mmCIF file of C-alpha atoms in Angstrom:
data_model
loop_
_atom_site.group_PDB
_atom_site.id
_atom_site.type_symbol
_atom_site.label_atom_id
_atom_site.label_comp_id
_atom_site.label_asym_id
_atom_site.label_seq_id
_atom_site.Cartn_x
_atom_site.Cartn_y
_atom_site.Cartn_z
ATOM 1 C CA MET A 1 -7.690 -15.786 -61.714
ATOM 2 C CA ASN A 2 -4.958 -14.154 -60.129
ATOM 3 C CA TYR A 3 -1.746 -16.052 -60.241
ATOM 4 C CA PRO A 4 1.177 -16.063 -58.163
ATOM 5 C CA GLN A 5 2.638 -12.315 -59.546
ATOM 6 C CA LYS A 6 6.887 -13.519 -59.012
ATOM 7 C CA PRO A 7 7.210 -17.495 -59.777
ATOM 8 C CA GLU A 8 10.946 -17.581 -57.885
ATOM 9 C CA GLU A 9 7.814 -17.085 -54.390
ATOM 10 C CA ILE A 10 6.785 -20.354 -55.094
ATOM 11 C CA VAL A 11 10.555 -22.043 -53.988
ATOM 12 C CA PHE A 12 10.830 -24.303 -51.620
ATOM 13 C CA LYS A 13 12.065 -27.873 -50.335
ATOM 14 C CA ILE A 14 10.944 -30.139 -51.659
ATOM 15 C CA GLY A 15 11.651 -33.066 -48.993
ATOM 16 C CA CYS A 16 11.103 -31.041 -45.770
ATOM 17 C CA ALA A 17 7.547 -30.350 -47.561
ATOM 18 C CA LEU A 18 7.230 -34.356 -48.381
ATOM 19 C CA MET A 19 9.035 -34.897 -44.934
ATOM 20 C CA ILE A 20 6.840 -32.848 -43.148
ATOM 21 C CA ALA A 21 3.294 -34.338 -44.627
ATOM 22 C CA GLY A 22 4.945 -37.907 -43.900
ATOM 23 C CA THR A 23 5.972 -37.184 -40.544
ATOM 24 C CA LEU A 24 2.073 -35.605 -40.026
ATOM 25 C CA MET A 25 0.620 -38.018 -41.517
ATOM 26 C CA ALA A 26 1.781 -40.980 -38.915
ATOM 27 C CA GLY A 27 0.740 -37.994 -35.982
ATOM 28 C CA SER A 28 -3.258 -38.032 -36.661
ATOM 29 C CA ALA A 29 -4.028 -40.303 -34.893
ATOM 30 C CA VAL A 30 -1.455 -40.996 -32.651
ATOM 31 C CA ALA A 31 -2.062 -41.775 -28.884
ATOM 32 C CA ALA A 32 0.160 -41.856 -25.974
ATOM 33 C CA GLY A 33 2.130 -44.527 -24.548
ATOM 34 C CA SER A 34 2.189 -43.186 -21.072
ATOM 35 C CA GLU A 35 2.573 -40.440 -18.967
ATOM 36 C CA LYS A 36 6.266 -40.458 -19.083
ATOM 37 C CA GLU A 37 5.762 -40.979 -23.390
ATOM 38 C CA LYS A 38 5.387 -38.090 -26.177
ATOM 39 C CA PRO A 39 3.297 -39.025 -28.975
ATOM 40 C CA MET A 40 4.582 -41.663 -30.914
ATOM 41 C CA GLY A 41 3.989 -38.740 -33.723
ATOM 42 C CA GLU A 42 5.689 -35.533 -31.822
ATOM 43 C CA LEU A 43 8.515 -38.652 -31.927
ATOM 44 C CA SER A 44 8.341 -40.193 -35.529
ATOM 45 C CA PHE A 45 9.261 -35.702 -36.288
ATOM 46 C CA ASP A 46 12.050 -34.442 -33.555
ATOM 47 C CA MET A 47 13.653 -38.234 -35.232
ATOM 48 C CA ALA A 48 12.924 -36.689 -39.315
ATOM 49 C CA GLY A 49 14.369 -33.238 -38.332
ATOM 50 C CA ARG A 50 17.597 -34.465 -36.785
ATOM 51 C CA LEU A 51 17.936 -37.167 -39.386
ATOM 52 C CA PHE A 52 16.556 -34.287 -41.918
ATOM 53 C CA GLN A 53 19.590 -32.472 -41.126
ATOM 54 C CA LEU A 54 22.851 -34.988 -42.114
ATOM 55 C CA HIS A 55 21.089 -34.834 -45.684
ATOM 56 C CA ALA A 56 20.727 -31.205 -45.988
ATOM 57 C CA GLY A 57 23.954 -30.345 -45.623
ATOM 58 C CA GLU A 58 25.754 -27.722 -48.715
ATOM 59 C CA GLU A 59 26.783 -30.485 -51.620
ATOM 60 C CA LYS A 60 23.441 -32.552 -50.745
ATOM 61 C CA ASP A 61 20.985 -29.409 -51.071
ATOM 62 C CA SER A 62 21.238 -29.232 -55.099
ATOM 63 C CA GLN A 63 19.429 -32.733 -54.326
ATOM 64 C CA ASN A 64 15.630 -34.004 -54.523
ATOM 65 C CA LEU A 65 14.685 -35.672 -50.964
ATOM 66 C CA VAL A 66 11.815 -38.210 -49.781
ATOM 67 C CA PHE A 67 12.015 -39.762 -46.829
ATOM 68 C CA SER A 68 8.390 -41.617 -44.715
ATOM 69 C CA PRO A 69 9.567 -41.150 -41.058
ATOM 70 C CA THR A 70 6.947 -42.672 -40.255
ATOM 71 C CA SER A 71 8.774 -46.469 -42.113
ATOM 72 C CA ILE A 72 12.219 -45.766 -40.847
ATOM 73 C CA TYR A 73 10.780 -45.410 -36.897
ATOM 74 C CA LEU A 74 8.612 -48.177 -37.297
ATOM 75 C CA ALA A 75 11.287 -50.765 -38.013
ATOM 76 C CA LEU A 76 13.801 -49.334 -35.508
ATOM 77 C CA SER A 77 11.736 -49.287 -32.869
ATOM 78 C CA MET A 78 10.729 -52.999 -34.220
ATOM 79 C CA THR A 79 13.998 -54.368 -33.568
ATOM 80 C CA GLY A 80 14.570 -51.799 -30.692
ATOM 81 C CA GLU A 81 12.057 -54.360 -28.699
ATOM 82 C CA GLY A 82 14.648 -56.632 -28.471
ATOM 83 C CA ALA A 83 17.692 -54.307 -27.542
ATOM 84 C CA ARG A 84 19.158 -54.528 -23.509
ATOM 85 C CA GLY A 85 21.293 -53.018 -22.014
ATOM 86 C CA ASP A 86 23.586 -49.712 -23.205
ATOM 87 C CA THR A 87 21.911 -50.818 -26.822
ATOM 88 C CA ALA A 88 18.197 -50.383 -25.444
ATOM 89 C CA THR A 89 19.345 -47.109 -23.739
ATOM 90 C CA GLN A 90 21.217 -45.314 -27.111
ATOM 91 C CA MET A 91 18.322 -47.010 -30.069
ATOM 92 C CA ARG A 92 15.827 -45.490 -26.937
ATOM 93 C CA LYS A 93 17.519 -42.058 -27.131
ATOM 94 C CA ALA A 94 18.168 -41.495 -31.581
ATOM 95 C CA LEU A 95 14.089 -42.635 -30.993
ATOM 96 C CA GLY A 96 13.088 -40.573 -28.511
ATOM 97 C CA GLN A 97 11.353 -43.357 -26.398
ATOM 98 C CA ASP A 98 10.874 -42.882 -22.048
ATOM 99 C CA ALA A 99 14.857 -44.314 -22.047
ATOM 100 C CA SER A 100 13.136 -46.690 -18.610
ATOM 101 C CA PRO A 101 14.254 -49.775 -18.830
ATOM 102 C CA ASP A 102 10.654 -50.791 -18.497
ATOM 103 C CA ALA A 103 9.755 -48.556 -21.381
ATOM 104 C CA LYS A 104 6.563 -50.624 -22.907
ATOM 105 C CA ALA A 105 7.227 -48.500 -26.687
ATOM 106 C CA HIS A 106 5.184 -51.142 -28.392
ATOM 107 C CA LYS A 107 1.827 -49.642 -26.094
ATOM 108 C CA SER A 108 1.855 -47.326 -27.878
ATOM 109 C CA ILE A 109 3.339 -48.515 -30.906
ATOM 110 C CA GLN A 110 0.159 -50.363 -31.455
ATOM 111 C CA SER A 111 -1.953 -47.551 -31.178
ATOM 112 C CA LEU A 112 -0.343 -45.566 -34.210
ATOM 113 C CA LEU A 113 -0.588 -48.556 -36.263
ATOM 114 C CA ILE A 114 -4.757 -49.180 -35.232
ATOM 115 C CA GLY A 115 -4.958 -45.208 -35.693
ATOM 116 C CA LEU A 116 -3.403 -45.504 -39.162
ATOM 117 C CA GLY A 117 -5.370 -47.792 -40.178
ATOM 118 C CA SER A 118 -3.731 -50.979 -40.125
ATOM 119 C CA GLY A 119 -5.356 -54.307 -38.022
ATOM 120 C CA GLY A 120 -3.225 -56.752 -39.314
ATOM 121 C CA PRO A 121 0.086 -57.134 -41.914
ATOM 122 C CA LEU A 122 -1.802 -56.461 -45.190
ATOM 123 C CA GLY A 123 -3.682 -53.920 -43.583
ATOM 124 C CA GLU A 124 -5.540 -51.144 -44.984
ATOM 125 C CA SER A 125 -7.097 -48.122 -44.668
ATOM 126 C CA ASN A 126 -8.787 -46.894 -47.638
ATOM 127 C CA ASN A 127 -11.400 -44.875 -45.350
ATOM 128 C CA ALA A 128 -14.397 -45.666 -47.396
ATOM 129 C CA ASN A 129 -12.151 -45.216 -50.780
ATOM 130 C CA LYS A 130 -11.061 -41.816 -50.530
ATOM 131 C CA TYR A 131 -7.504 -42.578 -49.972
ATOM 132 C CA THR A 132 -5.275 -45.700 -49.523
ATOM 133 C CA LEU A 133 -2.879 -45.611 -46.719
ATOM 134 C CA THR A 134 -0.551 -49.576 -46.320
ATOM 135 C CA LEU A 135 1.495 -50.020 -43.161
ATOM 136 C CA THR A 136 3.688 -53.302 -43.356
ATOM 137 C CA ASN A 137 5.754 -54.740 -40.705
ATOM 138 C CA ARG A 138 7.450 -57.949 -41.319
ATOM 139 C CA LEU A 139 10.503 -60.015 -39.485
ATOM 140 C CA TRP A 140 12.348 -62.314 -42.105
ATOM 141 C CA LEU A 141 14.304 -64.760 -40.155
ATOM 142 C CA ASP A 142 15.575 -67.402 -41.111
ATOM 143 C CA LYS A 143 14.275 -71.367 -40.845
ATOM 144 C CA ALA A 144 17.519 -72.711 -39.082
ATOM 145 C CA TYR A 145 17.187 -69.826 -36.160
ATOM 146 C CA THR A 146 14.240 -69.534 -33.712
ATOM 147 C CA VAL A 147 14.516 -65.926 -31.640
ATOM 148 C CA GLU A 148 12.930 -65.189 -27.814
ATOM 149 C CA PRO A 149 9.224 -66.176 -27.554
ATOM 150 C CA ALA A 150 8.774 -62.724 -26.548
ATOM 151 C CA PHE A 151 10.358 -60.789 -28.794
ATOM 152 C CA SER A 152 8.350 -62.872 -31.443
ATOM 153 C CA ASP A 153 4.627 -62.107 -29.173
ATOM 154 C CA ILE A 154 5.836 -58.729 -29.388
ATOM 155 C CA VAL A 155 6.495 -58.230 -32.910
ATOM 156 C CA GLU A 156 2.992 -60.336 -34.127
ATOM 157 C CA LYS A 157 0.652 -58.635 -31.573
ATOM 158 C CA ASN A 158 2.112 -55.294 -31.403
ATOM 159 C CA TYR A 159 3.625 -54.576 -34.094
ATOM 160 C CA PHE A 160 0.538 -57.159 -36.859
ATOM 161 C CA ALA A 161 3.991 -58.105 -38.244
ATOM 162 C CA GLU A 162 4.393 -61.517 -40.003
ATOM 163 C CA ILE A 163 6.817 -63.906 -39.410
ATOM 164 C CA ALA A 164 8.297 -65.084 -42.875
ATOM 165 C CA PRO A 165 10.826 -67.419 -42.427
ATOM 166 C CA VAL A 166 13.502 -67.681 -45.789
ATOM 167 C CA ASP A 167 16.950 -69.816 -46.034
ATOM 168 C CA PHE A 168 20.127 -66.953 -46.119
ATOM 169 C CA LEU A 169 22.383 -70.104 -45.241
ATOM 170 C CA HIS A 170 21.732 -72.574 -47.635
ATOM 171 C CA ALA A 171 20.369 -69.021 -50.647
ATOM 172 C CA ALA A 172 20.795 -66.062 -49.491
ATOM 173 C CA GLU A 173 20.261 -64.734 -53.068
ATOM 174 C CA ALA A 174 17.254 -65.755 -53.521
ATOM 175 C CA GLY A 175 15.735 -65.169 -49.833
ATOM 176 C CA ARG A 176 17.572 -61.683 -50.882
ATOM 177 C CA LYS A 177 14.881 -61.932 -53.708
ATOM 178 C CA THR A 178 11.630 -62.434 -51.731
ATOM 179 C CA ILE A 179 12.447 -59.806 -49.378
ATOM 180 C CA ASN A 180 12.850 -57.396 -52.965
ATOM 181 C CA ASP A 181 9.700 -59.367 -54.234
ATOM 182 C CA ALA A 182 7.703 -58.754 -51.240
ATOM 183 C CA ILE A 183 8.229 -54.149 -50.911
ATOM 184 C CA ALA A 184 7.703 -54.804 -54.545
ATOM 185 C CA LYS A 185 4.345 -55.878 -53.676
ATOM 186 C CA GLN A 186 2.942 -54.846 -50.354
ATOM 187 C CA THR A 187 4.366 -51.011 -52.399
ATOM 188 C CA LYS A 188 2.353 -51.608 -55.553
ATOM 189 C CA ASP A 189 6.026 -51.577 -57.147
ATOM 190 C CA LYS A 190 7.278 -47.967 -56.690
ATOM 191 C CA ILE A 191 10.273 -49.541 -54.325
ATOM 192 C CA LYS A 192 12.153 -52.198 -56.016
ATOM 193 C CA ASP A 193 15.004 -53.570 -55.344
ATOM 194 C CA LEU A 194 15.511 -52.458 -52.116
ATOM 195 C CA LEU A 195 18.169 -54.654 -50.978
ATOM 196 C CA PRO A 196 20.814 -54.678 -53.029
ATOM 197 C CA PRO A 197 23.166 -56.920 -54.077
ATOM 198 C CA GLY A 198 25.426 -59.132 -50.861
ATOM 199 C CA ALA A 199 23.004 -57.205 -48.127
ATOM 200 C CA VAL A 200 22.559 -60.055 -47.034
ATOM 201 C CA ASN A 201 24.315 -63.585 -46.812
ATOM 202 C CA VAL A 202 25.153 -66.821 -44.734
ATOM 203 C CA ASP A 203 25.810 -64.384 -41.791
ATOM 204 C CA THR A 204 22.462 -63.304 -42.167
ATOM 205 C CA ARG A 205 20.303 -64.095 -38.804
ATOM 206 C CA LEU A 206 17.441 -61.679 -39.686
ATOM 207 C CA VAL A 207 15.857 -58.767 -41.410
ATOM 208 C CA LEU A 208 12.555 -56.968 -39.700
ATOM 209 C CA THR A 209 11.592 -54.766 -42.637
ATOM 210 C CA ASN A 210 8.353 -51.742 -42.459
ATOM 211 C CA ALA A 211 6.554 -50.633 -46.513
ATOM 212 C CA VAL A 212 4.109 -48.112 -46.902
ATOM 213 C CA TYR A 213 1.366 -47.195 -49.222
ATOM 214 C CA PHE A 214 0.196 -44.105 -49.657
ATOM 215 C CA LYS A 215 -2.462 -42.625 -52.765
ATOM 216 C CA ALA A 216 -4.978 -40.274 -52.279
ATOM 217 C CA ALA A 217 -6.795 -37.741 -54.925
ATOM 218 C CA TRP A 218 -6.093 -33.891 -53.574
ATOM 219 C CA ASP A 219 -9.645 -32.459 -52.812
ATOM 220 C CA LYS A 220 -9.395 -29.392 -54.398
ATOM 221 C CA PRO A 221 -7.557 -31.003 -57.928
ATOM 222 C CA PHE A 222 -5.612 -29.050 -59.776
ATOM 223 C CA ARG A 223 -6.995 -28.453 -62.916
ATOM 224 C CA LYS A 224 -5.190 -30.007 -66.276
ATOM 225 C CA ASN A 225 -5.475 -26.570 -68.442
ATOM 226 C CA LEU A 226 -4.286 -24.283 -65.706
ATOM 227 C CA THR A 227 -0.923 -26.589 -65.330
ATOM 228 C CA THR A 228 2.028 -23.925 -67.881
ATOM 229 C CA PRO A 229 5.744 -23.833 -68.119
ATOM 230 C CA TRP A 230 7.422 -21.537 -65.729
ATOM 231 C CA VAL A 231 10.915 -20.714 -63.627
ATOM 232 C CA PHE A 232 12.071 -22.348 -60.153
ATOM 233 C CA ASN A 233 14.291 -20.800 -59.273
ATOM 234 C CA GLU A 234 17.449 -23.313 -58.193
ATOM 235 C CA LEU A 235 19.446 -23.579 -55.313
ATOM 236 C CA ASN A 236 22.767 -22.997 -57.258
ATOM 237 C CA GLY A 237 21.849 -20.139 -58.488
ATOM 238 C CA THR A 238 20.269 -21.257 -61.654
ATOM 239 C CA VAL A 239 17.217 -21.010 -63.256
ATOM 240 C CA THR A 240 15.349 -23.292 -64.881
ATOM 241 C CA LYS A 241 12.844 -22.801 -68.310
ATOM 242 C CA ASP A 242 9.588 -24.295 -68.395
ATOM 243 C CA VAL A 243 9.360 -26.758 -65.397
ATOM 244 C CA LEU A 244 5.341 -27.264 -65.611
ATOM 245 C CA LEU A 245 3.225 -25.283 -62.878
ATOM 246 C CA MET A 246 -0.032 -26.361 -61.374
ATOM 247 C CA HIS A 247 -2.471 -23.705 -60.835
ATOM 248 C CA GLN A 248 -5.053 -22.718 -58.722
ATOM 249 C CA THR A 249 -6.401 -19.942 -56.329
ATOM 250 C CA GLU A 250 -8.680 -21.453 -54.032
ATOM 251 C CA THR A 251 -9.408 -20.906 -50.286
ATOM 252 C CA LEU A 252 -6.823 -22.918 -48.710
ATOM 253 C CA ARG A 253 -5.441 -23.138 -44.384
ATOM 254 C CA PHE A 254 -2.351 -19.958 -44.707
ATOM 255 C CA PHE A 255 0.127 -19.170 -42.650
ATOM 256 C CA GLU A 256 2.832 -16.463 -42.783
ATOM 257 C CA ASP A 257 5.235 -14.749 -41.258
ATOM 258 C CA ASP A 258 7.919 -12.101 -41.230
ATOM 259 C CA GLN A 259 10.283 -15.220 -42.789
ATOM 260 C CA LEU A 260 7.954 -17.873 -44.259
ATOM 261 C CA LYS A 261 4.211 -19.166 -45.931
ATOM 262 C CA VAL A 262 2.361 -22.910 -45.351
ATOM 263 C CA VAL A 263 0.141 -23.157 -46.873
ATOM 264 C CA GLU A 264 -2.111 -26.573 -46.528
ATOM 265 C CA LEU A 265 -2.817 -28.423 -49.277
ATOM 266 C CA PRO A 266 -5.807 -31.527 -47.616
ATOM 267 C CA TYR A 267 -6.716 -34.479 -50.523
ATOM 268 C CA LYS A 268 -10.380 -35.961 -50.244
ATOM 269 C CA GLY A 269 -11.538 -36.603 -47.120
ATOM 270 C CA ASN A 270 -9.755 -33.782 -45.441
ATOM 271 C CA ALA A 271 -8.277 -37.271 -42.723
ATOM 272 C CA LEU A 272 -4.586 -36.508 -44.686
ATOM 273 C CA SER A 273 -2.887 -32.890 -45.627
ATOM 274 C CA MET A 274 0.374 -32.042 -47.472
ATOM 275 C CA LEU A 275 2.342 -28.595 -46.358
ATOM 276 C CA LEU A 276 4.240 -26.807 -48.190
ATOM 277 C CA VAL A 277 6.887 -24.478 -46.503
ATOM 278 C CA LEU A 278 8.080 -21.455 -48.531
ATOM 279 C CA SER A 279 10.522 -18.966 -47.290
ATOM 280 C CA LYS A 280 10.076 -15.561 -47.692
ATOM 281 C CA ASP A 281 13.494 -15.022 -49.448
ATOM 282 C CA LYS A 282 13.306 -14.055 -52.836
ATOM 283 C CA ASP A 283 17.169 -15.465 -52.885
ATOM 284 C CA ALA A 284 16.735 -18.671 -53.176
ATOM 285 C CA THR A 285 20.143 -19.798 -52.220
ATOM 286 C CA LYS A 286 19.582 -18.459 -49.114
ATOM 287 C CA SER A 287 15.500 -19.958 -48.891
ATOM 288 C CA LEU A 288 16.245 -23.317 -47.435
ATOM 289 C CA GLU A 289 17.018 -21.170 -43.968
ATOM 290 C CA ILE A 290 13.533 -22.267 -43.829
ATOM 291 C CA GLU A 291 14.959 -25.038 -42.355
ATOM 292 C CA LYS A 292 16.506 -23.790 -38.796
ATOM 293 C CA SER A 293 13.038 -23.100 -37.712
ATOM 294 C CA LEU A 294 11.490 -26.617 -39.266
ATOM 295 C CA ALA A 295 11.274 -27.423 -34.510
ATOM 296 C CA ASP A 296 8.348 -24.869 -35.017
ATOM 297 C CA LEU A 297 5.885 -26.493 -37.893
ATOM 298 C CA PRO A 298 3.579 -27.467 -35.036
ATOM 299 C CA LYS A 299 3.755 -23.975 -34.407
ATOM 300 C CA TRP A 300 2.392 -23.372 -37.741
ATOM 301 C CA VAL A 301 0.326 -25.455 -38.573
ATOM 302 C CA GLU A 302 -1.911 -24.077 -35.362
ATOM 303 C CA LYS A 303 -1.299 -20.689 -36.998
ATOM 304 C CA LEU A 304 -3.674 -22.141 -40.469
ATOM 305 C CA ALA A 305 -6.692 -20.052 -40.998
ATOM 306 C CA ASN A 306 -8.645 -19.905 -44.065
ATOM 307 C CA ARG A 307 -7.555 -17.817 -47.360
ATOM 308 C CA HIS A 308 -7.909 -17.288 -50.283
ATOM 309 C CA VAL A 309 -4.675 -18.484 -52.109
ATOM 310 C CA ALA A 310 -3.661 -17.993 -55.304
ATOM 311 C CA LEU A 311 -1.013 -21.134 -55.758
ATOM 312 C CA ALA A 312 2.010 -22.309 -57.855
ATOM 313 C CA MET A 313 3.538 -25.776 -57.345
ATOM 314 C CA PRO A 314 5.677 -28.536 -60.357
ATOM 315 C CA LYS A 315 4.694 -31.509 -60.569
ATOM 316 C CA PHE A 316 6.998 -33.969 -59.562
ATOM 317 C CA LYS A 317 8.515 -37.411 -59.244
ATOM 318 C CA PHE A 318 11.011 -39.161 -57.693
ATOM 319 C CA GLU A 319 12.967 -41.903 -55.565
ATOM 320 C CA SER A 320 15.104 -41.338 -52.371
ATOM 321 C CA GLN A 321 17.136 -44.571 -51.060
ATOM 322 C CA MET A 322 20.214 -43.346 -48.053
ATOM 323 C CA GLU A 323 21.862 -46.231 -45.983
ATOM 324 C CA LEU A 324 21.383 -44.906 -42.517
ATOM 325 C CA THR A 325 23.879 -46.600 -40.901
ATOM 326 C CA GLU A 326 26.301 -43.551 -40.581
ATOM 327 C CA ASP A 327 22.812 -41.015 -40.042
ATOM 328 C CA LEU A 328 22.706 -43.407 -37.040
ATOM 329 C CA LYS A 329 25.328 -43.502 -34.953
ATOM 330 C CA THR A 330 25.515 -40.205 -35.281
ATOM 331 C CA LEU A 331 22.442 -39.900 -33.859
ATOM 332 C CA GLY A 332 23.751 -41.526 -30.511
ATOM 333 C CA MET A 333 22.782 -45.261 -32.421
ATOM 334 C CA THR A 334 26.364 -46.467 -32.282
ATOM 335 C CA ASP A 335 27.175 -49.872 -29.995
ATOM 336 C CA ALA A 336 23.443 -51.221 -32.315
ATOM 337 C CA PHE A 337 26.462 -51.414 -35.080
ATOM 338 C CA SER A 338 29.153 -53.290 -32.998
ATOM 339 C CA GLY A 339 30.422 -55.736 -30.810
ATOM 340 C CA LYS A 340 28.540 -54.242 -27.647
ATOM 341 C CA ALA A 341 25.545 -54.716 -29.056
ATOM 342 C CA ASP A 342 23.145 -56.661 -27.297
ATOM 343 C CA PHE A 343 19.696 -57.426 -28.838
ATOM 344 C CA SER A 344 19.361 -60.505 -25.678
ATOM 345 C CA GLY A 345 15.960 -60.085 -26.143
ATOM 346 C CA ILE A 346 15.194 -61.385 -29.761
ATOM 347 C CA THR A 347 17.863 -64.427 -29.119
ATOM 348 C CA THR A 348 20.610 -65.873 -26.034
ATOM 349 C CA LYS A 349 22.196 -68.272 -28.437
ATOM 350 C CA GLU A 350 25.174 -65.978 -29.426
ATOM 351 C CA LYS A 351 25.183 -61.973 -30.025
ATOM 352 C CA ILE A 352 23.077 -60.750 -32.957
ATOM 353 C CA VAL A 353 24.066 -56.650 -34.138
ATOM 354 C CA ILE A 354 22.361 -54.514 -36.629
ATOM 355 C CA SER A 355 24.543 -55.166 -39.933
ATOM 356 C CA GLY A 356 22.771 -52.575 -42.288
ATOM 357 C CA VAL A 357 19.467 -49.867 -42.603
ATOM 358 C CA ILE A 358 17.667 -49.148 -45.900
ATOM 359 C CA HIS A 359 15.527 -46.481 -46.396
ATOM 360 C CA LYS A 360 13.878 -45.953 -49.878
ATOM 361 C CA ALA A 361 10.539 -44.083 -50.688
ATOM 362 C CA PHE A 362 8.717 -42.335 -54.111
ATOM 363 C CA ILE A 363 6.645 -39.616 -54.428
ATOM 364 C CA ASP A 364 4.203 -38.675 -57.648
ATOM 365 C CA VAL A 365 3.289 -35.744 -57.483
ATOM 366 C CA ASN A 366 0.617 -34.484 -60.291
ATOM 367 C CA GLU A 367 -2.233 -32.320 -61.929
ATOM 368 C CA GLU A 368 -5.131 -35.271 -59.502
ATOM 369 C CA GLY A 369 -3.125 -36.029 -55.651
ATOM 370 C CA THR A 370 0.070 -38.078 -54.817
ATOM 371 C CA GLU A 371 1.042 -41.436 -54.471
ATOM 372 C CA ALA A 372 3.940 -42.323 -52.608
ATOM 373 C CA ALA A 373 5.400 -45.076 -51.127
ATOM 374 C CA ALA A 374 8.466 -45.866 -49.431
ATOM 375 C CA ALA A 375 10.006 -48.909 -47.109
ATOM 376 C CA THR A 376 12.693 -49.659 -45.154
ATOM 377 C CA ALA A 377 15.155 -52.916 -43.577
ATOM 378 C CA VAL A 378 17.164 -53.051 -40.225
ATOM 379 C CA MET A 379 19.639 -56.363 -41.311
ATOM 380 C CA MET A 380 21.422 -58.064 -38.261
ATOM 381 C CA LYS A 381 24.090 -60.719 -38.569
ATOM 382 C CA GLY A 382 25.171 -63.034 -35.799
ATOM 383 C CA MET A 383 29.362 -62.437 -34.897
ATOM 384 C CA ALA A 384 29.869 -65.555 -34.613
ATOM 385 C CA MET A 385 30.632 -68.201 -37.502
ATOM 386 C CA ARG A 386 27.410 -70.866 -37.795
ATOM 387 C CA GLN A 387 28.460 -73.800 -36.062
ATOM 388 C CA ASN A 388 29.151 -76.020 -38.864
ATOM 389 C CA PRO A 389 29.244 -79.983 -38.496
ATOM 390 C CA GLU A 390 32.347 -81.848 -38.223
ATOM 391 C CA ALA A 391 35.191 -81.472 -41.162
ATOM 392 C CA ALA A 392 35.641 -85.578 -42.472
ATOM 393 C CA GLU A 393 39.690 -84.487 -42.852
ATOM 394 C CA PHE A 394 41.804 -85.132 -45.793
ATOM 395 C CA ILE A 395 45.716 -84.339 -45.621
ATOM 396 C CA ALA A 396 47.680 -85.622 -48.993
ATOM 397 C CA ASP A 397 51.075 -85.418 -46.851
ATOM 398 C CA ARG A 398 52.138 -88.576 -48.163
ATOM 399 C CA PRO A 399 52.083 -90.912 -52.102
ATOM 400 C CA PHE A 400 48.224 -90.588 -52.985
ATOM 401 C CA LEU A 401 46.030 -91.545 -56.760
ATOM 402 C CA PHE A 402 44.413 -89.202 -58.275
ATOM 403 C CA ALA A 403 41.325 -89.726 -61.803
ATOM 404 C CA ILE A 404 39.957 -87.308 -63.926
ATOM 405 C CA ARG A 405 36.373 -88.280 -65.265
ATOM 406 C CA ASP A 406 33.372 -87.383 -67.120
ATOM 407 C CA ASN A 407 31.130 -86.765 -64.740
ATOM 408 C CA GLN A 408 28.023 -88.178 -67.057
ATOM 409 C CA SER A 409 28.610 -90.968 -68.390
ATOM 410 C CA GLY A 410 31.654 -91.746 -65.723
ATOM 411 C CA GLU A 411 34.604 -92.047 -68.502
ATOM 412 C CA ILE A 412 37.897 -92.301 -66.805
ATOM 413 C CA LEU A 413 40.451 -89.796 -68.605
ATOM 414 C CA PHE A 414 43.234 -89.229 -67.031
ATOM 415 C CA LEU A 415 43.932 -91.648 -63.855
ATOM 416 C CA GLY A 416 47.164 -91.698 -62.028
ATOM 417 C CA ARG A 417 49.255 -91.504 -58.610
ATOM 418 C CA MET A 418 51.044 -88.349 -56.927
ATOM 419 C CA VAL A 419 54.048 -90.069 -54.777
ATOM 420 C CA LYS A 420 56.847 -86.602 -55.288
ATOM 421 C CA PRO A 421 55.027 -83.216 -55.151
#
């Protein structure tokens, strides 16, 4: 069996490859909404590319990165259904959707979810046990709060989102735990503690979440006895020894030009696959120049053809966490986080804004296949303080009595009066 002769040629950006795979997964069975709208998979890919570039600065290049374009897109699109005015325009632009006020993004989203096999809040597609793919949308609503019927109707019927009551006012920490526990369950315990302490509080009105779980075996598994220690050239110029690389020589779909190589690794059933994109530049510090051409990915996919390929790639397992607020502002979604926010499609009782957007993802790639999970949470808070019941006054501006008592027994330990401070 012939292995790649130059191990430095297998250097590639893990985050880029996985982002691409996740995006194509979302676009594999998507229907367009209207003549003006692009397919959701294309819109998700476009937004993912812009987000990826924001996380590909020089100081971050040495870090692995994985995220789910599908999860982020669904959570934000669901939130955007309640946006109005400039807030809606900015959100649609950031999402790449039709900017028309009459645009109905949820129609295409419904097609996306049905195509991916999400037939309900816990819809799961296992394609006759060839793979498992679960997408779950949920709206966590303060039990003392209500949203516009039209909004709840859209998220329930088109996003298959369950509306779950929580008590942010009196038990915010318990509500945070409830949400985190649900996300962990939806992702088979791969995404834990999505919401960090303080992410929700008494001002939180609702949290919109999406969770994605994926597990599949390779169509052509790697043989474990061929997994061997290898060298890996890192972006900072460091050569790391004894990195476990999996090897196989198979007929795979492949493409190359003067700058790069692309190979497709199908999962069992051939409905889903992972793409690996590798620069031909042998200098690892320059290998990520291909990121600048990410928009050409659809063209590369069209040129894939069967080829006998000697493949080597590392086993890997890691997670990434992203706070997306600043990224989304950079993409033009500024009003949604400020006093200019208009989410009157969700509620007209008070002004609400997005207080934060958190995303977390996990990936495990080995000889058998891939397990991946991701979750996104959009937290929304009220700008005005909650209306409290009329307060009784107690202004001690004159003499008063005081007592110190044992609350369990009722024993008065100290008793007195204060007449002159």
